XYZ file of C-alpha atoms in Angstrom:
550
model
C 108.514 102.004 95.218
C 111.645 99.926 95.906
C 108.930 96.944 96.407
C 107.894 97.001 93.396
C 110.793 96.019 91.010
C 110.988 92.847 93.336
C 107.484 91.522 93.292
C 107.429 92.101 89.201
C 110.383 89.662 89.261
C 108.896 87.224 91.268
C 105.886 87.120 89.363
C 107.033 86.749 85.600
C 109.092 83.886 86.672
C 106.518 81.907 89.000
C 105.702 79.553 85.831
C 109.559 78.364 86.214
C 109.310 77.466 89.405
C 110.338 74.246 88.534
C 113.800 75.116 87.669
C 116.721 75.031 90.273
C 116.666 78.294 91.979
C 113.732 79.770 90.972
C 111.697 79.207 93.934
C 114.002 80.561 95.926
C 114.548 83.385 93.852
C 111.135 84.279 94.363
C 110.737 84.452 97.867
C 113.840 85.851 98.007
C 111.905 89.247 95.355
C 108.638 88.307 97.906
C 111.396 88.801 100.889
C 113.230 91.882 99.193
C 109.868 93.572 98.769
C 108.927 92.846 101.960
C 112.293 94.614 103.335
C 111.532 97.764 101.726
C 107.773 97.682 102.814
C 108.547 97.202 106.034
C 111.818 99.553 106.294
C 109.806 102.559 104.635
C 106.698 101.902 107.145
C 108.650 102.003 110.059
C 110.019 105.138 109.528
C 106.682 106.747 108.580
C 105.030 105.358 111.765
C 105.169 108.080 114.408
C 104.135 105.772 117.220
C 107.159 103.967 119.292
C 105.693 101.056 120.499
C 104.381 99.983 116.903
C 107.767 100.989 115.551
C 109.028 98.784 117.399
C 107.054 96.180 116.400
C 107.632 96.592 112.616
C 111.110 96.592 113.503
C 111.159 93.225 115.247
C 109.145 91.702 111.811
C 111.956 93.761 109.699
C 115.062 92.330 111.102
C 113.436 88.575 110.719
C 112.676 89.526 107.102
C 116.152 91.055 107.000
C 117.956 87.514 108.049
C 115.499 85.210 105.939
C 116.239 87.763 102.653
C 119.794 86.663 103.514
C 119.422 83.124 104.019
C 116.888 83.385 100.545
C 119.467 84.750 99.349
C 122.150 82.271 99.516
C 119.678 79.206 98.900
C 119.179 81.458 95.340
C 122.879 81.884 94.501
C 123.608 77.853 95.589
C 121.174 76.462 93.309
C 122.016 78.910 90.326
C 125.744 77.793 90.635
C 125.734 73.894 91.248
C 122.302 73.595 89.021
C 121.020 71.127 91.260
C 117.603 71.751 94.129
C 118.808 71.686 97.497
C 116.237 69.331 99.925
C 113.701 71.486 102.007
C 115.005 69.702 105.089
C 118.783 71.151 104.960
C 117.207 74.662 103.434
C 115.164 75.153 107.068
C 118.559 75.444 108.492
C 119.094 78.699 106.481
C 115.931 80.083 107.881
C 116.743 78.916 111.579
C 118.480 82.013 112.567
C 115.360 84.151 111.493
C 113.148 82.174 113.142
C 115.299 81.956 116.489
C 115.882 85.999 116.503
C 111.762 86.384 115.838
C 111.076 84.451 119.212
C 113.513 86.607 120.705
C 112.781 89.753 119.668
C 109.930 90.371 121.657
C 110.951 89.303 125.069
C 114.741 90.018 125.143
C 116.038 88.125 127.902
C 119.246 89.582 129.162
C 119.262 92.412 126.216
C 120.767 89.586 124.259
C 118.629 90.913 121.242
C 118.898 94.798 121.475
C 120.547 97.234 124.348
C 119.535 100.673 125.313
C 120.611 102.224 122.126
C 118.189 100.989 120.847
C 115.517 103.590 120.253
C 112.874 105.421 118.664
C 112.968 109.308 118.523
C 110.636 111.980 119.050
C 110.061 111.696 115.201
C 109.089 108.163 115.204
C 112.249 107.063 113.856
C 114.197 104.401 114.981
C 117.672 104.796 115.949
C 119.987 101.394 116.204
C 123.098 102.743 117.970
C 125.831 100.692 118.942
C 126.364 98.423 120.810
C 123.663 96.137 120.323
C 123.111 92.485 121.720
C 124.824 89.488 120.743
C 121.928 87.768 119.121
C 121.263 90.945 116.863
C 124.978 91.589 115.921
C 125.821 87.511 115.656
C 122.352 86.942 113.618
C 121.372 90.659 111.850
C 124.988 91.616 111.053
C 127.039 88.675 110.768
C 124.606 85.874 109.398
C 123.391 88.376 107.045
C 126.768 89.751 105.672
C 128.052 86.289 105.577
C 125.281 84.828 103.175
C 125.491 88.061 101.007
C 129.137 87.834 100.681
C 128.725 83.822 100.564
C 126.110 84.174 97.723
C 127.847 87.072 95.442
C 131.439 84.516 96.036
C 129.261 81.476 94.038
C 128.292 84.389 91.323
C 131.982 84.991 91.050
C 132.907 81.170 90.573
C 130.215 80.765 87.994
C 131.199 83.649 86.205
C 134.952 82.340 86.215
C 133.825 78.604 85.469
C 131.213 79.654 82.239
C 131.678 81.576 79.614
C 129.632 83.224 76.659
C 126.232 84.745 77.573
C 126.143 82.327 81.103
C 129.463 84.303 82.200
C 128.177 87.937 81.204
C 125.091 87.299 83.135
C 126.581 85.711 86.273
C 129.110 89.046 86.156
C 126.516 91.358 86.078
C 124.536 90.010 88.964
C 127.870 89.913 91.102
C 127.885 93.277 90.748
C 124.747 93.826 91.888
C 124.770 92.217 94.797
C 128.322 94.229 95.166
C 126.285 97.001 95.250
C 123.845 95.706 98.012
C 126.930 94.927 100.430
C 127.960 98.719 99.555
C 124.713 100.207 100.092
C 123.896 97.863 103.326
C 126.977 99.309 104.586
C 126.214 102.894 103.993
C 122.781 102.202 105.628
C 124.172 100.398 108.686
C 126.794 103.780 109.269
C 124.357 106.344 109.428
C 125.433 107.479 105.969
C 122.185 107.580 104.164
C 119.076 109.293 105.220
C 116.724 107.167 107.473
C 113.765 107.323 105.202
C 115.993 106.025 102.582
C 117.365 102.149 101.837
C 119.149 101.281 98.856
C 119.448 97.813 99.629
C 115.729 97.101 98.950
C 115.936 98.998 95.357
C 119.349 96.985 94.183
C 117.642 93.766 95.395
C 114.826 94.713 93.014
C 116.509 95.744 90.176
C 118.975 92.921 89.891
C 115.863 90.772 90.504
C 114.298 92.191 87.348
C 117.531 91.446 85.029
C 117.617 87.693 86.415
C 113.596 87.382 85.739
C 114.560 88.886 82.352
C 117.572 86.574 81.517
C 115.254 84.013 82.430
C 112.528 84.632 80.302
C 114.549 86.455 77.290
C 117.460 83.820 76.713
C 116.493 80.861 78.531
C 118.623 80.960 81.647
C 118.992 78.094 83.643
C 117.791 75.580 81.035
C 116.666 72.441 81.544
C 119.197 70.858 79.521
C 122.091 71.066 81.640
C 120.366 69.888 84.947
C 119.061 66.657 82.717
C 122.553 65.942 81.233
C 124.244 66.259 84.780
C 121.760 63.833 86.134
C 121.725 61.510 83.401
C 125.655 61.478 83.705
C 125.237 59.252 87.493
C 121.745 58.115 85.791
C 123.136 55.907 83.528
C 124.238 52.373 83.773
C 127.543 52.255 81.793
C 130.404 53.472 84.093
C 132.014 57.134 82.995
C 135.568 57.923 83.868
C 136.841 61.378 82.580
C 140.630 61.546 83.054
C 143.253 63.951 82.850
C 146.277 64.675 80.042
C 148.527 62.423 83.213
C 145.877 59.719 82.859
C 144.878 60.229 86.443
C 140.804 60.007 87.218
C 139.866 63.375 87.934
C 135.690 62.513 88.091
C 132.976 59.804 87.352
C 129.737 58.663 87.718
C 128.198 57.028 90.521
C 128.261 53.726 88.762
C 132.089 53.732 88.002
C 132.561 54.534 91.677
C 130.076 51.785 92.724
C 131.409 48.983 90.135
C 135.002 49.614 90.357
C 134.926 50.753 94.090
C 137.112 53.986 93.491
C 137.251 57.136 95.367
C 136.405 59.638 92.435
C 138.177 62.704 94.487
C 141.649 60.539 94.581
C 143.587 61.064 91.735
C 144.123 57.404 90.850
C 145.644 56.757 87.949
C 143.180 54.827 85.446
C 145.957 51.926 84.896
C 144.627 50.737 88.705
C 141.527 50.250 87.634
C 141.303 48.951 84.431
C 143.627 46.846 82.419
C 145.814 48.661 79.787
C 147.764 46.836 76.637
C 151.387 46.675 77.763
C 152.908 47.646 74.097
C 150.823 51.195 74.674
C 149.320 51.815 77.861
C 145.699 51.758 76.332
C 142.739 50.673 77.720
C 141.696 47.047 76.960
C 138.940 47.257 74.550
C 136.933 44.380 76.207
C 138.145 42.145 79.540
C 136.846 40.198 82.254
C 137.420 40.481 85.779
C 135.812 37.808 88.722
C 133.259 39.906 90.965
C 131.783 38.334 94.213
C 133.448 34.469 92.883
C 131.123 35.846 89.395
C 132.904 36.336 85.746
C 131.972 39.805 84.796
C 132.538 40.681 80.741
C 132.963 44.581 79.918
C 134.077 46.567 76.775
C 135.110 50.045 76.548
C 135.261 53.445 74.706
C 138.001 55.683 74.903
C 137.258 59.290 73.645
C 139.804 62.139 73.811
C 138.810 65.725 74.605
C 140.339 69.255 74.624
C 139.191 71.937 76.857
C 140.248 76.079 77.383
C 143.916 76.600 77.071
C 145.560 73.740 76.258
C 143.755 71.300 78.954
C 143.136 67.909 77.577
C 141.840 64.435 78.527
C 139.645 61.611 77.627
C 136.486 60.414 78.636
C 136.025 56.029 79.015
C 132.752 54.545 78.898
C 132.449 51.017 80.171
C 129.878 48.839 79.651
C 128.966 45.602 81.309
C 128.134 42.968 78.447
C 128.204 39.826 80.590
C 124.308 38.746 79.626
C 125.401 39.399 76.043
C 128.341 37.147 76.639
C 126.331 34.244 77.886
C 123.570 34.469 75.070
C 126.240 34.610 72.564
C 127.722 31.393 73.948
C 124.709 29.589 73.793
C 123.988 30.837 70.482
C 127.554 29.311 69.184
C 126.490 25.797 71.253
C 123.247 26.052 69.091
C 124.336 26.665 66.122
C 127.750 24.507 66.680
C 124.547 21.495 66.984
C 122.316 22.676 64.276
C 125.674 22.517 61.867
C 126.805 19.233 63.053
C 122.851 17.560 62.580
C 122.654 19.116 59.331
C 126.266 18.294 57.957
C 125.728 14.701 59.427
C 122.740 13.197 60.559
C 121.023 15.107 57.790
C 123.301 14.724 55.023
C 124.097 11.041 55.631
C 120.171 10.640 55.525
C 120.010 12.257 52.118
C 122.671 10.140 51.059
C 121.365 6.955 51.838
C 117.869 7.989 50.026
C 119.971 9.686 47.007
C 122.132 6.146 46.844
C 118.593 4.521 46.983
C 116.636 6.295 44.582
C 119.208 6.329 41.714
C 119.785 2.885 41.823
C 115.772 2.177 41.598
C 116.109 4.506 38.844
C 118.662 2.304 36.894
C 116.571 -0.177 37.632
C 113.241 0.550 36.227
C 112.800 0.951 32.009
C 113.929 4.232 30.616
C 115.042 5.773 34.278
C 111.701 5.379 36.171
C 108.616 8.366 36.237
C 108.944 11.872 36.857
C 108.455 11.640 40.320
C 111.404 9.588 41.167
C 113.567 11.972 38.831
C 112.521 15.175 41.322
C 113.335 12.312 44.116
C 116.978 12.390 43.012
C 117.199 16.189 41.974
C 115.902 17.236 45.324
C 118.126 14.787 47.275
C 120.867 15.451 45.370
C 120.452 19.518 46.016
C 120.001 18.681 49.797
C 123.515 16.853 50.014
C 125.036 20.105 48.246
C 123.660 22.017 50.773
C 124.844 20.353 53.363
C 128.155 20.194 52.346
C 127.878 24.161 51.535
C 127.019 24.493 55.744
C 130.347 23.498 55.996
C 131.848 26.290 53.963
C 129.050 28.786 55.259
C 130.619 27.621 58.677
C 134.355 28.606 57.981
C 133.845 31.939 56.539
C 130.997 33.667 59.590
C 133.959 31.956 62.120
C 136.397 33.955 60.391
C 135.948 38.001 60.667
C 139.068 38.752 59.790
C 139.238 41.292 56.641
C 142.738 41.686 54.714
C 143.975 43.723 51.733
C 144.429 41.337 48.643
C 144.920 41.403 45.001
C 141.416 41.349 43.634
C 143.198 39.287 40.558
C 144.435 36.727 42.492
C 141.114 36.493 44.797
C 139.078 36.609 41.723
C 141.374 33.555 40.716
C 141.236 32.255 43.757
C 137.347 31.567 43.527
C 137.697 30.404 39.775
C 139.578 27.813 40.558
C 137.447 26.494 43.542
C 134.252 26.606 41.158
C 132.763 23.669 39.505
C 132.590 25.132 36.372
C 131.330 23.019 32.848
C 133.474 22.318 30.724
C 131.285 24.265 27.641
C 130.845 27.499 30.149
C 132.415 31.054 28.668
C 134.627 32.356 31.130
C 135.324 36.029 29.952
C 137.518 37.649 32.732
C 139.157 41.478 32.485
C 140.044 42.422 36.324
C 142.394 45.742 37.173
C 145.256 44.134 38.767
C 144.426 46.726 42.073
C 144.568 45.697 45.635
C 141.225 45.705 47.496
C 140.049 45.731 51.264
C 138.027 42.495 51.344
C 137.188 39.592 53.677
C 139.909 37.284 53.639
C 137.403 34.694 52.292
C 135.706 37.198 49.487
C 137.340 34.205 46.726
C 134.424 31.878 48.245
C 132.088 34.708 47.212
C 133.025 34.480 43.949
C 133.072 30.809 43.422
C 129.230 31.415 44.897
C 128.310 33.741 41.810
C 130.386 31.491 38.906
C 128.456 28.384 40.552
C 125.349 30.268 40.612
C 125.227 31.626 37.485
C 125.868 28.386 35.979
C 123.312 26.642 37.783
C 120.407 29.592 36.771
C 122.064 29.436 32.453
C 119.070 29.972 30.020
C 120.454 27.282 27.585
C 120.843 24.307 28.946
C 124.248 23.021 26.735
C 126.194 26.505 27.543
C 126.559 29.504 29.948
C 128.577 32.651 30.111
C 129.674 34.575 32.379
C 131.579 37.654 32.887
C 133.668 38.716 35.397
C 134.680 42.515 34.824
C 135.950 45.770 37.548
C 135.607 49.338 36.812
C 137.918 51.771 39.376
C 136.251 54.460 40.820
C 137.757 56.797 43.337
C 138.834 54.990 46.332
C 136.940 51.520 45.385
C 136.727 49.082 43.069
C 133.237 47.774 41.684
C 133.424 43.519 40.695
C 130.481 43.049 38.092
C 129.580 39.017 37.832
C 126.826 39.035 34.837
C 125.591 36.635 33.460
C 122.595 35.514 30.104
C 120.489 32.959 32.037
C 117.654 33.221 33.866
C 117.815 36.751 35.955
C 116.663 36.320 39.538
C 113.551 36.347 40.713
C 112.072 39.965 42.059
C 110.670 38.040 45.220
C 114.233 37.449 45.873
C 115.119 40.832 45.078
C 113.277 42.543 47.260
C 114.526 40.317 50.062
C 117.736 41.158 49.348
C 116.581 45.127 49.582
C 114.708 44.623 52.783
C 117.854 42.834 53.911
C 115.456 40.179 55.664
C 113.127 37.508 54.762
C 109.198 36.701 55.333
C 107.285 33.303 55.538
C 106.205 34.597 52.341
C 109.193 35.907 50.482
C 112.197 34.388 51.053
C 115.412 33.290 49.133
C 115.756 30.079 47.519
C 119.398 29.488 48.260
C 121.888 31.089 50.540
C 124.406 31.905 48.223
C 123.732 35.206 47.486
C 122.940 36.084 51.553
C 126.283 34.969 51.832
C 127.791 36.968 49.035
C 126.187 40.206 50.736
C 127.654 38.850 53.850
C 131.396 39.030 52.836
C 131.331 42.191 51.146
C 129.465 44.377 53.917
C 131.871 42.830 56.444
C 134.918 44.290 54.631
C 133.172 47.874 54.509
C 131.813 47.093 50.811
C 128.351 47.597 49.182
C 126.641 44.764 47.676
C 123.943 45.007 44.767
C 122.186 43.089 42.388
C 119.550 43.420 39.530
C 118.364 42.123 36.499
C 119.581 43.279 33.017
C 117.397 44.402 30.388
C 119.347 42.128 28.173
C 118.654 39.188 29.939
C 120.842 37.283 32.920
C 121.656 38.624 36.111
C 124.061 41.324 36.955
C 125.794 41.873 40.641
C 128.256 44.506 41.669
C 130.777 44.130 44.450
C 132.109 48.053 45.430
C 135.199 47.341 47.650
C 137.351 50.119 48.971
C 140.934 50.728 47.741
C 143.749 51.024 50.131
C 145.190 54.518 50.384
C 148.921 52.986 49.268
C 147.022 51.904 46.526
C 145.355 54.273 44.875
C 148.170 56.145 43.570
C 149.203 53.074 41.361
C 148.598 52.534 37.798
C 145.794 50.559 37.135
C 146.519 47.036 34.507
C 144.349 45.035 33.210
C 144.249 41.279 33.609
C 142.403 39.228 30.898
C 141.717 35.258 31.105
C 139.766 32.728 29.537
């Protein structure tokens, strides 16, 4: 009967085999069953000499339940499989005692107490031999108080539904220590071993816990592998800042003994003002210049522990392709704002003064000659501006007023254009060269007017909470929905793509700063784009003015 409890636990588990300790929870049920089989056999089998024989097979199965035993209770605490190399060790003893058993040199195994009654039940007595108190006794006690000691520490180190069921089966296996005691003094009958039955029943709540609440998930055992997996090195430190554990590649990388206690200031730089860790550095590995950034994140943990976890990352490759991106583009500006524009020049200079030349300003072909030329050499001298403002990430807080003045001034505006300005005098977070975006729009809008003897454009703000919105409208032409949508898709196609980059750049500046760019075309006619930048706290709780101008 006591078999039975066991082998159902084994068997509505065997399709989680997979999981760490699993397998050898089942042979340890397979082994438990096995124990009470054999223990209930013996005693019904009146014959001596095939007691006996039972008896040697029981006491193997009795040391290899133990050894089971602990192999379960190892794998259940640390989450992590155990090789089948080092668990043959745990099954040595059984196997050496087995051998022995039936030959007994020297009564090493059993002495003359040991023996089987006129009932056909067999009587241990004491003392026995070395190999049978030393392997039976001892290596058996010592994995069932080993294994129940890891149920305890699991119990203590979880908590929630984990710690509940890591108490319970500590108790259980309590209980088998209690009962194997009572069995080994002669205080239960013969016939009877409670050992067997507790093995089987806690074996049943396990399988249960298993199958009920997902014990022993996956999850857990991924994550902790994943953790030396990766290739970024992990550092989780203390509240004194001392390294307290890591991953395999922090250990490898920095070469640092992870069970030390050194303090994280000896391994990577800190900022003298605050003791933080350097955000990025460099450090010369093997005669090499290695590049690395970091991320610091604090945690808290149970009563009042806290720490922080670093992440460092190795960005060396990402280093050297963005240095020979800068020497590319550092050429491509140079040809363009040179070579390129020098060209146009030459052919601009050229074609106007054939144009002079021939009656009434030469054909319609020559005109687009000059207009085309003459749109290339103001494109090459915008490079240069485009140039100075991506080389400068660097975003400030700024009157919008003054910024928006800023880029008014810079514009080349006609003389006949309607400038109709009403700006909140408010103080924005922008990039400190948003006033070039606005010279962009002016410039653009007058370049796109419907009429061709006037423009006008308006330059308005609305306050919302925490931001500011910019509106630039104008009543010429709109823009194009090809260029719309590129602007949407944030991208362009061979198909679809914008005819200037005045408006890329636009989007540019304001998404730097933590803005939100937009653009449409009114019903009314003309072209309409909004600039949402975000207030500074300090600044929201002043009074909003209005500044009018031209």
């Amino acid at each position: 009967m006591s078999a039975l409890p066991a082998l159902y636990s084994a068997y509505t588990v065997y399709d989680k085999r997979r999981k760490p300790a699993i397998q050898w929870f089942i042979l340890f049920m397979v082994l438990a069953a096995a124990w009470a089989f054999l223990y209930a056999t013996m005693n019904l089998v009146p014959a001596a000499g095939l007691t006996y024989a039972i008896a040697n097979v029981f006491w193997t199965v009795v040391t290899a339940t133990g050894g089971a035993f602990f192999l379960f209770a190892y794998e259940f605490a640390y989450k992590q499989p155990l090789s089948n190399r080092a668990a043959i060790l745990f099954f040595l003893p059984a196997i050496v005692f087995f051998a022995l058993s039936w030959i007994n040199p020297g009564d090493i195994v059993y002495t003359a107490e040991y023996t089987v009654g006129t009932d056909g039940v067999l009587q241990v007595g004491f003392p026995q031999g070395i190999l049978f108190v030393g392997i039976v006794q001892g290596y058996g006690y010592l994995m069932t108080i080993a294994s129940t000691a890891l149920f305890f520490a699991e119990a203590i180190h979880s908590d929630g539904k984990h710690r509940r069921r890591a108490v319970t089966l500590a108790i259980f296996f309590i209980g088998v220590l209690v009962a194997t005691t009572l069995t080994i003094v002669d205080y239960l009958p013969p016939y009877y071993d409670g050992t067997a039955l507790l093995y089987g029943f806690a074996g049943i709540y396990f399988a249960h816990s298993v199958n009920r609440h997902g014990f022993l998930e996956f999850s857990p055992v991924a994550r902790n592998q994943a953790f030396n997996a990766i290739n970024e090195a992990v550092f989780i430190l203390n509240a004194e800042d001392e390294i307290i554990d890591g991953n395999s590649t922090a250990a490898e990388t920095f070469d640092v003994n992870l069970d030390s206690r050194e303090r994280i200031e000896d391994v990577l730089p800190t900022r003298s003002s605050t003791g933080e860790i350097e955000g990025a550095f460099s450090r010369t590995e093997r005669g090499e210049l290695k590049y690395y950034t970091t991320q610091t994140q604090p945690f808290a943990y149970g009563r009042g522990l806290a720490g922080k976890l670093i992440v460092v990352g190795e960005i060396t490759e990402l280093k050297q392709r963005e240095k020979e991106l800068e020497r590319i583009k550092d050429v491509l500006i140079r040809f363009f704002r040179h070579d390129i524009r020098t060209s146009m020049q030459i052919i601009l200079g050229q074609s106007e003064s054939l144009q002079k030349d021939l009656p009434d300003g030469g054909d319609d072909n020559l005109t687009d000659i000059v207009d085309t030329s003459e749109d290339i050499v103001n494109k090459a001298h915008k490079i240069r501006l485009i140039d100075s403002v991506i080389g400068e990430d660097r975003n400030v807080v700024a009157s919008l007023p003054e910024m928006v003045e800023d880029g008014i001034t810079k514009a080349e505006i006609p003389s006949d254009t309607v400038l109709e300005v009403s700006i909140h005098d408010v103080d924005v977070q922008c990039h400190s060269k948003f006033a070039f975006a606005v010279q962009e729009l002016i410039e653009n809008a007058v370049e796109h007017r419907g009429q061709p003897d006037q423009a006008t454009v308006v330059l308005r703000s609305e306050i919302e909470e925490h931001a500011v919105t910019l509106f630039v409208e104008d009543d010429g032409q709109g823009i194009p929905e090809t260029e719309l949508e590129v602007l949407r898709e944030e991208g362009e196609t061979q198909m679809s793509h914008l005819s200037g980059i005045g408006l890329w750049i636009v989007k540019y500046l304001t998404e730097k700063a933590g803005g939100v760019f937009e653009c449409r075309n009114q019903h009314s006619g003309g072209a309409q784009v909004r600039i949402t930048l975000p207030v500074p706290a300090e600044s929201e709780d002043e009074p909003a003015r209005t500044v009018s101008d031209r």
